[in-house]
Amino acid sequence: MATRLTIDPVTRIEGHLRVDVVVDGGQVTDSRVSCTMWRGIETILRGRDPREAWVFAQRFCGVCTTVHAMASVRAVEDALEMPIPPNAQYIRNLILIAHALHDHIVHFYQLSALDWIDVTTIPKADPAKATALGESLSEWRGNSRPEMRKVQDKVKALLTSGQLGIFQNGYWGHPAMHLEPEANLLLLAHYLQALDFQREVNKVVAILGAKTPHIQNLAVGGVMNAINLDNDATINMDRLWAVKGHFDAVVDFIHQVYLPDACALAGLYPDWFRYGAGVRNYLAVPDLPADGASTTYDLPGGTIFDGDLHTVHPINSPRDAWWRDGVTEDLTHAWYEGGVQQPWKGETIPAYTEFQDDGKYSWVKAPRFQGRPMQVGPVANVLVGYAQAHPLTRKWTDLALARVSAAAGRPVTVDDLQSTMGRYLARAIRSAMLIELASRHWELLANGIGHGDVATYVPPTFPKGTVEGVGFHEAPRGTLSHWVVVENGILRNYQAVVPTTWNASPRDSYGVAGPYEASLLGNPVADTDKPLEVLRTVHSFDPCMACACHVLDTTGRTVATVKVL
């Protein structure tokens, strides 16, 4: 007999998400995904000076603020067709790399690991065997027997107290959790260690961005970081070496802990390469520009259709017609007025109804590329790079797949990445790539300064009439783009098409489901009272439901007034 389950809210994500699934015969046969909050910053930005838009736009989110600020300034610069100084490009890239590493570490350990490890089995673990398991994976210094014993004692104390704190509401004892107690102990030890390393790398964002979250150093035309090697208040050699030191401090954690853990987990749960593929169309945009004019990028972009890597079509820049002409948003099942819109002509006019299975049921619009749903995120980034024989992507993907194959006892290929487990593995692969690129962009910045180049900003000039621009960024959760229309130096329209909008999109006017909904079909559900398997697939996308929400009263009543002095 079919059973309908509603999970509301989904936790260990950013923002508010509702998932409805129908379970029949032990697997999901239908699904609806709903974002339960409205984001109206696009409306706020109309009529404003384009130079200040990034300050507002990064309030789309309370966590991934940096990415929206970056996409915003890039959109205005694209409209003005203006290059920026190379130093500004490298400083921006270092901020983006640091933010992405912080995000991926937090996602794997703090937001997702508890879907796979059973904390309550840890008292049964043998710390010596946990250490031996860790030593079989890498030479990580944090795998010692005293470390394992210390973590086990902490867990025992929690369980004995009866107050599990952050571990209170896990689906402990679930039949889909089958790791040995020693593996659970090792991964929980790394969960705790990860808290230090995500903070360590995020210090780079604070140093270069002046604060985090919500950086303060961007400008249309570059960055506001002054460079003067003789001034303690600017970027000087001390700060450059501090940035390098924070990146260097996480290299071993990514190479010896995060990537080995992700490979080991994938090898121990190989069945999850069979679930969660969903939409097999992929979209990624190029990122980490290597020059001021953004003519070359260190990470490739492109599209793949129907899961066939041979269909890859590159995207080379934000001015690429394949990209600019391909994106639309379908509002048929979203709580907005309108139908299918191109972003430059898009509107964000709320039209709330009750949750309707066959009508409107989400605040998320349905982006489409050439009319088709697309999956975005690190798995798209890796597949698009691999299909184009990008050397860095191939290097780390092949290494990871070899490790997973050894752990699983069978070949695991790049096509297997199109799955729930593939999304977890792709984030670890991307992290290994990014930490390598951090060294390259730090050297580009340091070498430029060493040759006397200290420029970081050129002032923008706004023409008479109307210009359009799009700024994109391959954010931790996937392809992010901001679309601007500037008329006589003022924003006439502003639309953001964010990664979670692509992945969490509701059905479109043809009834075609988005990636979240499609990925849930066929997922096993062993216990309808504890739908752990549904959460595994949803969490694999790293949902971020536009955290900067607005409280909406459908009667028009003012909910709150804030006076800023």
mmCIF file of C-alpha atoms in Angstrom, residues 94-95 97-103 105 195-213 215 225 239-250:
data_model
loop_
_atom_site.group_PDB
_atom_site.id
_atom_site.type_symbol
_atom_site.label_atom_id
_atom_site.label_comp_id
_atom_site.label_asym_id
_atom_site.label_seq_id
_atom_site.Cartn_x
_atom_site.Cartn_y
_atom_site.Cartn_z
ATOM 1 C CA LEU A 94 41.619 33.124 -3.538
ATOM 2 C CA ILE A 95 38.479 34.175 -1.661
ATOM 3 C CA ILE A 97 38.642 28.918 -3.363
ATOM 4 C CA ALA A 98 38.770 29.373 0.418
ATOM 5 C CA HIS A 99 35.007 29.698 0.668
ATOM 6 C CA ALA A 100 34.430 26.583 -1.454
ATOM 7 C CA LEU A 101 36.842 24.493 0.629
ATOM 8 C CA HIS A 102 35.154 25.649 3.828
ATOM 9 C CA ASP A 103 31.756 24.737 2.370
ATOM 10 C CA ILE A 105 34.382 20.259 4.387
ATOM 11 C CA LEU A 195 35.551 21.816 12.669
ATOM 12 C CA ASP A 196 39.066 23.236 13.081
ATOM 13 C CA PHE A 197 40.038 22.966 9.418
ATOM 14 C CA GLN A 198 36.880 24.548 7.981
ATOM 15 C CA ARG A 199 37.583 27.507 10.287
ATOM 16 C CA GLU A 200 41.257 27.590 9.321
ATOM 17 C CA VAL A 201 40.649 27.995 5.592
ATOM 18 C CA ASN A 202 37.834 30.489 6.123
ATOM 19 C CA LYS A 203 40.378 32.858 7.708
ATOM 20 C CA VAL A 204 41.572 33.559 4.150
ATOM 21 C CA VAL A 205 38.130 34.993 3.351
ATOM 22 C CA ALA A 206 38.303 37.184 6.462
ATOM 23 C CA ILE A 207 41.832 38.467 5.690
ATOM 24 C CA LEU A 208 41.181 39.331 2.043
ATOM 25 C CA GLY A 209 37.474 40.132 2.320
ATOM 26 C CA ALA A 210 37.779 42.203 5.538
ATOM 27 C CA LYS A 211 35.142 40.045 7.252
ATOM 28 C CA THR A 212 33.134 36.872 6.817
ATOM 29 C CA PRO A 213 30.319 36.257 6.191
ATOM 30 C CA ILE A 215 32.795 40.378 2.652
ATOM 31 C CA ASN A 225 42.331 45.869 -1.208
ATOM 32 C CA ARG A 239 49.403 39.151 4.930
ATOM 33 C CA LEU A 240 50.372 37.315 1.776
ATOM 34 C CA TRP A 241 52.261 34.732 3.815
ATOM 35 C CA ALA A 242 49.395 34.512 6.299
ATOM 36 C CA VAL A 243 47.034 33.649 3.427
ATOM 37 C CA LYS A 244 49.453 31.017 2.184
ATOM 38 C CA GLY A 245 49.846 29.627 5.683
ATOM 39 C CA HIS A 246 46.108 29.130 6.125
ATOM 40 C CA PHE A 247 45.837 27.312 2.790
ATOM 41 C CA ASP A 248 48.907 25.169 3.577
ATOM 42 C CA ALA A 249 47.362 24.197 6.918
ATOM 43 C CA VAL A 250 44.458 22.388 5.225
#
